[in-house]
Amino acid sequence: MATNKLLLTFVICRLIITVGFTVEPAELLRLGLDGHLSVDPSDVEMASLDFGLLSRAEPMAVFYPTSAQDIARLVRAAYNSARGFTVSARGHGHSINGQSQTNDNGVVIEMSSSSSRRNQLGLGKPASPKVSVKEMNVDVWGGELWIDVLRSTLEYGLAPKSWTDYLYLSVGGTLSNAGISGQAFDHGPQITNIDELDVVTGKGEILTCSEQQNPELFHAVLGGLGQFGIITRARIALEPAPQRVRWIRVLYSSFSSFTRDQEYLISLHENPKFDYVEGFVIADEGLINNWRSSFFSPSNPVKISSVGASGTGVLYCLEITKNYDDSTVDTVDKEIEWLLKKLNYIPSSVFTTDLAYVDFLDRVHKAELKLRSKGLWEVPHPWLNLFVPKSRIADFDKAVFKGILGNKTSGPILIYPMNRNKWEQRSSAVTPDEEVFYLVALLRSALDNGEHTQTLQYLTNQNRQILRFCDDSGIKVKQYLPHYATQQDWMDHFGDKWSTFYHNKMEFDPRRILATGQRIFTPAFSHPAASSISALMGSS
């Protein structure tokens, strides 16, 4: 205990020197930070990077909290300090453009509840998931990974309704964006399946919010890119979990048939319907068996030429699932057969597999392990995620999939539609104005393997070309996981929501200390703030 106190005193001394506190270290210890504040080079290095590996920003310190109160005390100290310092929450660090980073005048809060580093420090989980079977929901810590949420709820035969493709992401991280996958057409994104939140605002207040309580903060935080507060607890709606999944893939050479079938399937909301609808693009030179498509047998690879992508050099794969359990096993085949008869895919291209529900949801993690074993995971990821209006998706296909991208890819290219009426328009998340829009996700990896078309510079230039084409052609795309260089770009991104977004920022984070890695606002440290011990130690 004495060693921990001495280390904390050392760290706080550094904070005092950096941000200009005018109190003694012993007094700051009375802030009651029960977690671990670290300036260890390995912790700082970890927090300076993210999954994208496109930027680096070294923070002043990394904080491992043990509770929401811990976070509130730290944020309140930043808010009340004379010179100020910034605070960014980091979940699994899966951001692409440094959104969870902060600079050398800031502290990164490591929210992950199950990191090996937390165990090394002897810190327990801030909170374990609490399932209410009666209320059909689960309360989870903001840094909890979705895979751990799933494991906890399956013990009760329940599961969240809406997912991301990759489950090793934090709850707070996906809710700060939207959280989407092939269930979003029916259940909406993850942010529309939340009943309640606990949030630490930029003033260091802990506020509970929902539709009924502090609704302005509730809707602001959901999809709010971390600008208004740090999510410390989320209450997630649940449903009975299916036991198994019938997973089907069919191929198309016609883009119009592919999109028409996808749009038909997402219009169905009563049985018979599929439970998951996604799709992806396959370029000419790639096998259908890329890492995302390991669904197909490696011993019998399927080449595009064998299924007839005549002339275009591009195929489209529709990916659909039907959930079932013991009570519906007798009808699942008939429902699938009925649904497939409505579709216009290449008849010889049907591939089917059957697996446990948890194995389907956790399918991308298996691909991650393969890539890690080959040293292909921790490489730059110049991803580009766009929401494209339905009315212009054919133009996008012609110019991008059959034009700009050429016939080589460096990772999966997802494309699937969603229904705008399943999105809560009061949230901070933005979508195109049309009732149906497509996610187009170019999930590329930059490799140093001698292939010019797989270099970071080449892929980054391609992304710029795509955005320039959309702008020149008047395609009103919206970036998902957005990244912009100027505030004017952000204003254009939020459109009609900007005035509300700005108002909420001034209300809940007036000194603009939170999530500065998003580069939306500049911290305001010019105004003097109280730095008395009573202010720093105000009640949580």
Coordinates of C-alpha atoms in Angstrom, one line a residue:
M1 CA 0.0 0.0 0.0
A2 CA 2.8 2.4 0.9
T3 CA 4.5 1.7 -2.4
N4 CA 1.3 2.5 -4.3
K5 CA 1.0 5.8 -2.4
L6 CA 4.6 6.8 -3.2
L7 CA 4.0 5.9 -6.9
L8 CA 0.8 7.9 -7.0
T9 CA 2.5 10.8 -5.3
F10 CA 5.2 10.8 -8.0
V11 CA 2.6 10.7 -10.8
I12 CA 0.6 13.5 -9.3
C13 CA 3.8 15.6 -8.9
R14 CA 4.2 15.2 -12.7
L15 CA 0.6 16.3 -13.2
I16 CA 1.2 19.4 -11.0
I17 CA 4.3 20.4 -13.0
T18 CA 2.5 19.8 -16.3
V19 CA -0.9 21.3 -15.7
G20 CA -0.2 23.9 -13.0
F21 CA -2.0 22.6 -9.9
T22 CA -1.4 24.9 -6.9
V23 CA -1.9 22.3 -4.1
E24 CA 0.4 19.8 -2.4
P25 CA 0.6 16.2 -3.6
A26 CA -0.5 15.0 -0.2
E27 CA -3.7 17.0 -0.6
L28 CA -4.3 15.6 -4.1
L29 CA -4.0 12.1 -2.7
R30 CA -7.2 12.9 -0.8
L31 CA -9.0 12.9 -4.1
G32 CA -9.4 9.2 -3.4
L33 CA -8.3 7.8 -6.7
D34 CA -8.5 4.1 -5.9
G35 CA -7.3 3.0 -9.4
H36 CA -3.8 3.1 -10.8
L37 CA -2.3 6.2 -12.4
S38 CA 0.6 5.2 -14.5
V39 CA 3.5 6.9 -16.3
D40 CA 5.1 3.5 -17.1
P41 CA 6.6 3.7 -20.7
S42 CA 4.9 0.5 -21.7
D43 CA 1.4 1.8 -20.6
V44 CA 2.0 5.2 -22.3
E45 CA 3.1 3.5 -25.5
M46 CA 0.1 1.2 -25.5
A47 CA -2.3 4.2 -25.1
S48 CA -0.4 6.2 -27.8
L49 CA -1.5 3.7 -30.6
D50 CA -4.7 2.2 -31.8
F51 CA -5.9 -0.5 -34.2
G52 CA -5.5 1.8 -37.2
L53 CA -1.7 2.4 -36.6
L54 CA -2.1 5.5 -38.7
S55 CA -1.3 8.0 -35.9
R56 CA 0.6 8.2 -32.7
A57 CA -0.1 10.5 -29.7
E58 CA 1.7 10.0 -26.4
P59 CA -0.4 10.9 -23.3
M60 CA 1.0 12.3 -20.1
A61 CA -0.3 9.3 -18.1
V62 CA -2.7 6.3 -18.2
F63 CA -5.3 5.8 -15.6
Y64 CA -6.8 2.4 -14.7
P65 CA -10.0 3.1 -12.8
T66 CA -11.8 0.8 -10.3
S67 CA -15.2 2.6 -10.4
A68 CA -17.2 5.4 -12.0
Q69 CA -16.3 7.6 -9.0
D70 CA -12.6 7.2 -9.8
I71 CA -13.3 8.5 -13.3
A72 CA -15.4 11.4 -12.0
R73 CA -12.7 12.5 -9.6
L74 CA -10.1 12.6 -12.4
V75 CA -12.3 14.4 -14.8
R76 CA -13.4 16.9 -12.2
A77 CA -9.8 17.6 -11.4
A78 CA -9.2 18.3 -15.1
Y79 CA -12.3 20.5 -15.3
N80 CA -11.4 22.5 -12.3
S81 CA -7.6 22.9 -12.9
A82 CA -6.3 26.3 -13.7
R83 CA -4.5 25.3 -16.9
G84 CA -6.5 22.2 -17.6
F85 CA -5.7 18.8 -19.1
T86 CA -7.6 16.5 -21.5
V87 CA -9.1 13.1 -20.8
S88 CA -9.8 10.4 -23.3
A89 CA -11.5 7.0 -22.6
R90 CA -10.0 4.0 -24.3
G91 CA -11.9 0.7 -24.6
H92 CA -10.3 -2.0 -26.7
G93 CA -8.3 0.6 -28.7
H94 CA -10.0 -0.4 -32.0
S95 CA -10.3 3.1 -33.4
I96 CA -8.7 3.8 -36.7
N97 CA -7.6 7.4 -36.7
G98 CA -6.5 8.1 -33.1
Q99 CA -10.0 8.8 -31.8
S100 CA -9.2 7.4 -28.4
Q101 CA -5.9 9.1 -28.1
T102 CA -4.8 12.3 -26.4
N103 CA -1.6 14.3 -26.4
D104 CA 1.1 15.0 -23.8
N105 CA -1.2 17.3 -21.9
G106 CA -3.8 14.6 -21.4
V107 CA -4.6 11.3 -19.5
V108 CA -6.0 8.2 -21.2
I109 CA -8.5 6.3 -19.1
E110 CA -8.0 2.6 -19.8
M111 CA -11.7 1.3 -19.6
S112 CA -11.1 -2.3 -20.5
S113 CA -12.3 -4.4 -17.6
S114 CA -10.4 -7.6 -18.4
S115 CA -7.0 -6.4 -19.7
S116 CA -4.0 -8.4 -18.6
R117 CA -2.4 -5.2 -17.4
R118 CA -5.2 -4.6 -15.0
N119 CA -4.6 -8.1 -13.6
Q120 CA -0.9 -7.4 -13.3
L121 CA -1.7 -4.3 -11.2
G122 CA -4.0 -6.3 -8.9
L123 CA -7.1 -4.3 -9.9
G124 CA -10.4 -6.2 -10.1
K125 CA -13.1 -5.6 -12.6
P126 CA -14.9 -2.3 -12.0
A127 CA -18.2 -4.1 -12.3
S128 CA -19.4 -7.5 -13.5
P129 CA -22.5 -7.8 -15.8
K130 CA -25.8 -8.0 -13.9
V131 CA -28.5 -9.8 -15.8
S132 CA -32.2 -9.2 -15.0
V133 CA -34.3 -12.0 -16.4
K134 CA -37.5 -10.3 -15.3
E135 CA -36.7 -7.0 -17.0
M136 CA -34.9 -8.6 -19.9
N137 CA -31.8 -6.5 -19.7
V138 CA -28.2 -6.5 -18.5
D139 CA -26.2 -3.8 -16.7
V140 CA -22.5 -3.7 -17.8
W141 CA -19.4 -1.6 -17.3
G142 CA -18.6 0.8 -20.2
G143 CA -15.3 -1.0 -20.8
E144 CA -16.8 -4.5 -20.9
L145 CA -16.2 -6.3 -24.2
W146 CA -19.2 -7.5 -26.1
I147 CA -17.9 -11.1 -26.1
D148 CA -18.0 -11.0 -22.3
V149 CA -21.5 -9.5 -22.3
L150 CA -22.6 -12.4 -24.5
R151 CA -21.1 -15.0 -22.3
S152 CA -22.8 -13.5 -19.2
T153 CA -26.2 -13.3 -20.8
L154 CA -26.1 -16.8 -22.4
E155 CA -25.9 -18.2 -18.9
Y156 CA -29.6 -17.1 -18.6
G157 CA -30.5 -18.1 -22.1
L158 CA -30.6 -14.5 -23.2
A159 CA -28.6 -12.2 -25.6
P160 CA -28.5 -8.6 -26.8
K161 CA -30.5 -8.0 -30.0
S162 CA -28.0 -6.1 -32.1
W163 CA -24.3 -6.7 -32.7
T164 CA -21.1 -5.7 -34.3
D165 CA -19.3 -8.2 -36.6
Y166 CA -16.3 -8.2 -34.2
L167 CA -17.1 -8.8 -30.5
Y168 CA -13.8 -7.8 -29.0
L169 CA -14.9 -4.2 -28.8
S170 CA -16.0 -2.3 -25.7
V171 CA -19.6 -1.4 -25.0
G172 CA -18.8 2.3 -24.5
G173 CA -16.8 2.3 -27.7
T174 CA -19.5 1.0 -30.0
L175 CA -22.3 3.0 -28.3
S176 CA -20.2 6.1 -28.9
N177 CA -20.5 5.4 -32.6
A178 CA -23.6 3.3 -33.3
G179 CA -22.7 -0.4 -33.3
I180 CA -23.8 -2.1 -36.5
S181 CA -23.9 -5.5 -38.1
G182 CA -26.3 -7.7 -40.2
Q183 CA -29.1 -7.4 -37.5
A184 CA -29.3 -3.6 -37.8
F185 CA -31.9 -3.8 -40.6
D186 CA -34.4 -5.3 -38.1
H187 CA -33.3 -4.3 -34.6
G188 CA -31.5 -1.1 -35.5
P189 CA -28.0 -0.3 -34.3
Q190 CA -26.8 -1.1 -30.8
I191 CA -27.6 2.5 -29.7
T192 CA -31.3 1.9 -30.3
N193 CA -31.3 -1.1 -27.9
I194 CA -30.1 0.7 -24.8
D195 CA -32.5 1.4 -21.8
E196 CA -30.2 3.5 -19.5
L197 CA -26.7 4.8 -19.1
D198 CA -24.5 6.1 -16.4
V199 CA -22.2 8.9 -17.8
V200 CA -19.4 10.9 -16.3
T201 CA -19.7 14.3 -18.0
G202 CA -16.9 16.7 -18.9
K203 CA -17.7 18.5 -15.6
G204 CA -16.9 15.3 -13.6
E205 CA -20.6 14.7 -12.7
I206 CA -22.0 11.2 -12.7
L207 CA -25.4 11.3 -14.2
T208 CA -27.9 8.5 -14.9
C209 CA -29.8 9.1 -18.1
S210 CA -32.6 7.4 -20.1
E211 CA -35.6 8.4 -22.2
Q212 CA -37.2 9.6 -18.9
Q213 CA -34.2 10.9 -16.9
N214 CA -31.8 13.4 -18.4
P215 CA -33.0 12.5 -21.9
E216 CA -30.9 15.3 -23.6
L217 CA -27.7 13.7 -22.3
F218 CA -28.9 10.2 -23.1
H219 CA -29.5 10.9 -26.8
A220 CA -26.4 13.1 -27.1
V221 CA -24.1 10.3 -25.7
L222 CA -25.5 7.6 -28.0
G223 CA -23.5 8.0 -31.2
G224 CA -21.8 11.1 -29.7
L225 CA -18.2 10.1 -30.3
G226 CA -17.3 10.5 -26.7
Q227 CA -17.9 14.2 -26.8
F228 CA -20.3 14.6 -23.9
G229 CA -19.3 12.1 -21.3
I230 CA -17.7 8.7 -20.6
I231 CA -20.1 5.8 -20.5
T232 CA -19.5 3.9 -17.3
R233 CA -22.6 1.7 -17.3
A234 CA -25.0 0.7 -20.0
R235 CA -28.3 -1.2 -19.6
I236 CA -28.7 -3.3 -22.7
A237 CA -32.1 -4.8 -23.8
L238 CA -32.1 -8.6 -24.2
E239 CA -34.1 -11.3 -26.0
P240 CA -34.2 -15.1 -25.8
A241 CA -31.0 -16.4 -27.4
P242 CA -31.3 -18.9 -30.2
Q243 CA -29.3 -22.1 -29.9
R244 CA -28.1 -22.5 -33.5
V245 CA -27.6 -20.6 -36.8
R246 CA -28.1 -21.7 -40.4
W247 CA -25.5 -19.6 -42.2
I248 CA -25.9 -19.3 -46.0
R249 CA -23.9 -17.5 -48.7
V250 CA -25.0 -17.1 -52.3
L251 CA -23.2 -15.3 -55.2
Y252 CA -24.3 -12.7 -57.8
S253 CA -22.7 -11.4 -60.9
S254 CA -25.4 -8.7 -61.3
F255 CA -25.2 -5.8 -58.9
S256 CA -28.8 -4.8 -59.5
S257 CA -30.0 -8.3 -58.6
F258 CA -27.8 -8.3 -55.6
T259 CA -29.1 -5.0 -54.2
R260 CA -32.7 -5.7 -55.2
D261 CA -32.6 -9.0 -53.2
Q262 CA -30.9 -7.3 -50.2
E263 CA -33.5 -4.5 -50.2
Y264 CA -36.3 -7.1 -50.4
L265 CA -34.9 -9.1 -47.4
I266 CA -34.6 -6.0 -45.2
S267 CA -38.2 -5.1 -45.9
L268 CA -39.3 -8.3 -44.1
H269 CA -40.0 -7.9 -40.4
E270 CA -42.3 -10.8 -39.8
N271 CA -41.5 -14.5 -40.2
P272 CA -40.5 -16.0 -42.5
K273 CA -37.5 -13.7 -42.6
F274 CA -33.8 -13.9 -42.2
D275 CA -32.2 -12.7 -39.0
Y276 CA -29.0 -11.3 -40.5
V277 CA -28.4 -9.7 -43.9
E278 CA -25.0 -8.6 -45.0
G279 CA -23.0 -8.8 -48.2
F280 CA -19.5 -8.3 -49.6
V281 CA -17.6 -7.6 -52.8
I282 CA -15.2 -10.0 -54.3
A283 CA -12.6 -8.7 -56.8
D284 CA -11.4 -10.7 -59.8
E285 CA -8.0 -11.7 -58.7
G286 CA -9.0 -12.9 -55.3
L287 CA -10.3 -16.3 -54.3
I288 CA -13.7 -16.3 -52.7
N289 CA -11.8 -17.9 -49.8
N290 CA -10.3 -14.7 -48.4
W291 CA -9.9 -14.4 -44.6
R292 CA -13.5 -13.3 -44.1
S293 CA -14.7 -16.0 -46.4
S294 CA -13.1 -18.9 -44.6
F295 CA -16.6 -20.3 -44.6
F296 CA -15.7 -22.1 -47.8
S297 CA -13.5 -25.1 -47.8
P298 CA -9.7 -24.3 -48.1
S299 CA -9.2 -27.7 -49.7
N300 CA -11.7 -26.8 -52.5
P301 CA -11.1 -23.1 -53.2
V302 CA -13.7 -21.3 -55.3
K303 CA -12.5 -19.0 -58.0
I304 CA -14.6 -16.2 -59.4
S305 CA -14.1 -17.5 -63.0
S306 CA -15.8 -20.7 -62.0
V307 CA -19.1 -19.0 -61.2
G308 CA -19.2 -16.6 -64.0
A309 CA -18.3 -13.0 -63.2
S310 CA -18.5 -12.3 -66.9
G311 CA -16.8 -9.1 -68.1
T312 CA -17.1 -7.2 -64.9
G313 CA -14.3 -8.9 -62.8
V314 CA -16.5 -8.5 -59.7
L315 CA -18.8 -10.8 -57.8
Y316 CA -21.1 -10.0 -54.9
C317 CA -21.8 -12.4 -52.0
L318 CA -25.0 -12.2 -50.1
E319 CA -24.6 -13.5 -46.5
I320 CA -27.7 -14.5 -44.6
T321 CA -28.6 -16.4 -41.5
K322 CA -31.6 -18.0 -39.9
N323 CA -31.7 -18.6 -36.2
Y324 CA -33.4 -21.6 -34.7
D325 CA -33.6 -23.8 -31.6
D326 CA -35.3 -27.1 -30.6
S327 CA -38.8 -25.7 -31.0
T328 CA -38.2 -24.4 -34.5
V329 CA -35.8 -27.0 -36.0
D330 CA -38.6 -28.7 -37.9
T331 CA -39.6 -25.5 -39.8
V332 CA -36.3 -23.8 -40.4
D333 CA -35.5 -25.7 -43.7
K334 CA -39.0 -24.9 -45.1
E335 CA -38.6 -21.2 -44.3
I336 CA -35.2 -20.9 -45.8
E337 CA -36.3 -22.7 -48.9
W338 CA -39.3 -20.3 -49.3
L339 CA -37.0 -17.3 -48.8
L340 CA -34.4 -18.4 -51.2
K341 CA -36.9 -19.0 -53.9
K342 CA -37.6 -15.2 -53.8
L343 CA -34.0 -14.4 -54.7
N344 CA -32.1 -14.2 -58.0
Y345 CA -28.6 -15.5 -57.2
I346 CA -26.4 -17.7 -59.3
P347 CA -28.1 -21.1 -58.8
S348 CA -24.9 -23.1 -58.4
S349 CA -23.4 -20.9 -55.7
V350 CA -25.3 -21.8 -52.6
F351 CA -23.0 -22.6 -49.6
T352 CA -24.5 -23.5 -46.3
T353 CA -23.2 -24.3 -42.8
D354 CA -24.7 -24.8 -39.4
L355 CA -23.2 -23.8 -36.1
A356 CA -23.9 -22.7 -32.6
Y357 CA -25.2 -19.1 -32.1
V358 CA -22.1 -18.0 -30.1
D359 CA -19.8 -19.4 -32.7
F360 CA -21.5 -17.4 -35.5
L361 CA -21.4 -14.2 -33.5
D362 CA -17.7 -14.7 -32.7
R363 CA -16.7 -15.8 -36.2
V364 CA -14.3 -12.8 -36.9
H365 CA -12.2 -13.6 -33.8
K366 CA -11.2 -16.9 -35.4
A367 CA -9.9 -14.9 -38.4
E368 CA -8.1 -12.6 -36.1
L369 CA -6.2 -15.5 -34.5
K370 CA -5.1 -16.7 -38.0
L371 CA -3.9 -13.3 -39.0
R372 CA -2.0 -12.8 -35.7
S373 CA -0.3 -16.1 -36.2
K374 CA 1.0 -14.8 -39.6
G375 CA 1.9 -11.3 -38.3
L376 CA -0.8 -9.8 -40.4
W377 CA -3.0 -8.3 -37.6
E378 CA -0.8 -5.5 -36.2
V379 CA -0.4 -3.6 -39.4
P380 CA -1.8 -0.2 -40.5
H381 CA -5.6 -0.3 -41.3
P382 CA -6.6 2.5 -43.6
W383 CA -10.3 1.7 -43.3
L384 CA -13.0 3.7 -44.9
N385 CA -16.6 3.2 -43.8
L386 CA -19.4 5.1 -45.6
F387 CA -23.1 5.3 -45.5
V388 CA -24.3 5.6 -49.1
P389 CA -27.9 6.6 -50.1
K390 CA -29.8 3.8 -51.9
S391 CA -30.5 6.1 -54.8
R392 CA -26.8 6.3 -55.6
I393 CA -25.5 2.9 -54.7
A394 CA -25.4 1.8 -58.4
D395 CA -23.3 4.8 -59.3
F396 CA -20.9 4.0 -56.4
D397 CA -20.6 0.4 -57.7
K398 CA -19.7 1.4 -61.2
A399 CA -17.2 4.1 -60.2
V400 CA -15.6 2.4 -57.1
F401 CA -16.0 -1.4 -57.1
K402 CA -15.6 -1.6 -60.9
G403 CA -13.3 1.4 -61.3
I404 CA -11.2 3.0 -58.6
L405 CA -10.5 -0.3 -56.7
G406 CA -9.2 -2.1 -59.7
N407 CA -9.1 -5.9 -59.4
K408 CA -7.0 -6.3 -56.3
T409 CA -8.2 -6.0 -52.7
S410 CA -6.3 -5.9 -49.4
G411 CA -9.1 -6.9 -47.1
P412 CA -12.9 -7.4 -47.0
I413 CA -15.3 -5.0 -48.6
L414 CA -18.7 -5.1 -47.0
I415 CA -21.9 -3.8 -48.5
Y416 CA -25.3 -4.1 -47.0
P417 CA -28.5 -2.0 -46.6
M418 CA -30.2 -0.7 -43.5
N419 CA -33.6 0.9 -42.7
R420 CA -33.4 4.4 -41.5
N421 CA -36.6 4.1 -39.5
K422 CA -34.8 1.7 -37.2
W423 CA -32.4 4.4 -36.1
E424 CA -33.3 6.8 -33.3
Q425 CA -33.0 10.2 -34.9
R426 CA -32.6 12.0 -31.6
S427 CA -29.2 10.3 -31.1
S428 CA -26.0 12.1 -32.2
A429 CA -25.4 9.5 -35.0
V430 CA -26.0 10.7 -38.5
T431 CA -27.2 8.8 -41.6
P432 CA -28.2 9.8 -45.1
D433 CA -31.7 11.3 -45.4
E434 CA -33.0 8.4 -47.5
E435 CA -35.1 5.6 -45.9
V436 CA -32.7 2.9 -47.1
F437 CA -29.0 3.4 -47.1
Y438 CA -26.0 1.1 -47.5
L439 CA -23.0 0.6 -45.4
V440 CA -19.9 0.3 -47.6
A441 CA -16.9 -0.7 -45.5
L442 CA -13.5 -1.0 -47.0
L443 CA -11.6 -2.9 -44.3
R444 CA -8.2 -3.0 -45.9
S445 CA -4.8 -3.8 -44.3
A446 CA -1.6 -2.1 -45.5
L447 CA 1.2 -4.6 -46.0
D448 CA 4.9 -4.3 -46.6
N449 CA 5.1 -7.2 -49.0
G450 CA 6.5 -5.6 -52.1
E451 CA 3.0 -5.2 -53.7
H452 CA 2.5 -1.5 -54.6
T453 CA -1.3 -1.9 -54.4
Q454 CA -1.1 -3.0 -50.8
T455 CA 1.0 -0.1 -49.4
L456 CA -0.4 2.4 -47.0
Q457 CA 0.2 5.3 -49.4
Y458 CA -1.6 3.5 -52.2
L459 CA -4.7 2.6 -50.1
T460 CA -4.8 6.0 -48.5
N461 CA -4.8 7.6 -51.9
Q462 CA -7.6 5.3 -53.0
N463 CA -9.7 6.4 -50.0
R464 CA -9.1 10.0 -51.1
Q465 CA -10.2 9.2 -54.6
I466 CA -13.4 7.6 -53.4
L467 CA -14.3 10.5 -51.2
R468 CA -13.5 13.0 -54.0
F469 CA -15.6 11.0 -56.5
C470 CA -18.6 11.1 -54.0
D471 CA -18.1 14.8 -53.5
D472 CA -17.8 15.6 -57.2
S473 CA -20.7 13.4 -58.1
G474 CA -23.0 14.8 -55.4
I475 CA -23.4 11.5 -53.6
K476 CA -24.3 12.6 -50.1
V477 CA -22.4 10.0 -48.1
K478 CA -21.9 10.0 -44.4
Q479 CA -18.7 8.6 -42.8
Y480 CA -19.2 5.9 -40.2
L481 CA -16.4 6.1 -37.6
P482 CA -15.9 9.6 -39.0
H483 CA -12.6 11.4 -39.4
Y484 CA -12.3 15.0 -40.6
A485 CA -9.5 17.6 -40.6
T486 CA -11.5 20.8 -40.0
Q487 CA -14.5 21.9 -37.9
Q488 CA -16.3 22.9 -41.1
D489 CA -16.0 19.3 -42.3
W490 CA -17.6 18.2 -39.0
M491 CA -20.3 20.8 -39.4
D492 CA -21.1 19.4 -42.8
H493 CA -21.0 15.9 -41.4
F494 CA -23.6 16.6 -38.7
G495 CA -25.7 18.9 -41.0
D496 CA -29.0 19.8 -39.3
K497 CA -27.7 18.1 -36.1
W498 CA -24.7 20.4 -35.7
S499 CA -26.4 23.1 -33.6
T500 CA -27.7 20.5 -31.2
F501 CA -24.4 18.8 -31.1
Y502 CA -22.6 22.1 -30.3
H503 CA -25.1 23.1 -27.7
N504 CA -24.7 19.7 -26.0
K505 CA -20.9 20.1 -26.0
M506 CA -21.1 23.4 -24.3
E507 CA -23.6 22.0 -21.8
F508 CA -21.9 18.8 -20.8
D509 CA -18.2 19.4 -21.6
P510 CA -17.8 23.2 -21.7
R511 CA -14.0 23.1 -21.4
R512 CA -13.9 20.6 -24.2
I513 CA -11.6 18.3 -22.4
L514 CA -13.1 15.0 -23.5
A515 CA -12.2 12.8 -26.5
T516 CA -10.0 15.4 -28.1
G517 CA -8.6 12.6 -30.4
Q518 CA -11.8 13.1 -32.5
R519 CA -10.5 16.5 -33.4
I520 CA -13.9 18.1 -33.4
F521 CA -13.3 20.8 -30.7
T522 CA -10.2 22.5 -29.4
P523 CA -9.8 22.4 -25.6
A524 CA -10.7 25.7 -23.9
F525 CA -8.2 26.3 -21.1
S526 CA -8.0 30.1 -21.2
H527 CA -10.7 30.7 -18.7
P528 CA -9.6 30.4 -15.0
A529 CA -11.4 27.8 -13.0
A530 CA -11.4 27.1 -9.3
S531 CA -8.5 25.0 -8.1
S532 CA -9.3 24.8 -4.5
I533 CA -9.2 21.4 -2.7
S534 CA -12.9 21.7 -1.9
A535 CA -13.6 22.0 -5.7
L536 CA -11.4 19.1 -6.5
M537 CA -12.9 17.0 -3.8
G538 CA -16.5 17.8 -4.5
S539 CA -19.0 15.0 -4.0
S540 CA -19.4 12.5 -6.8

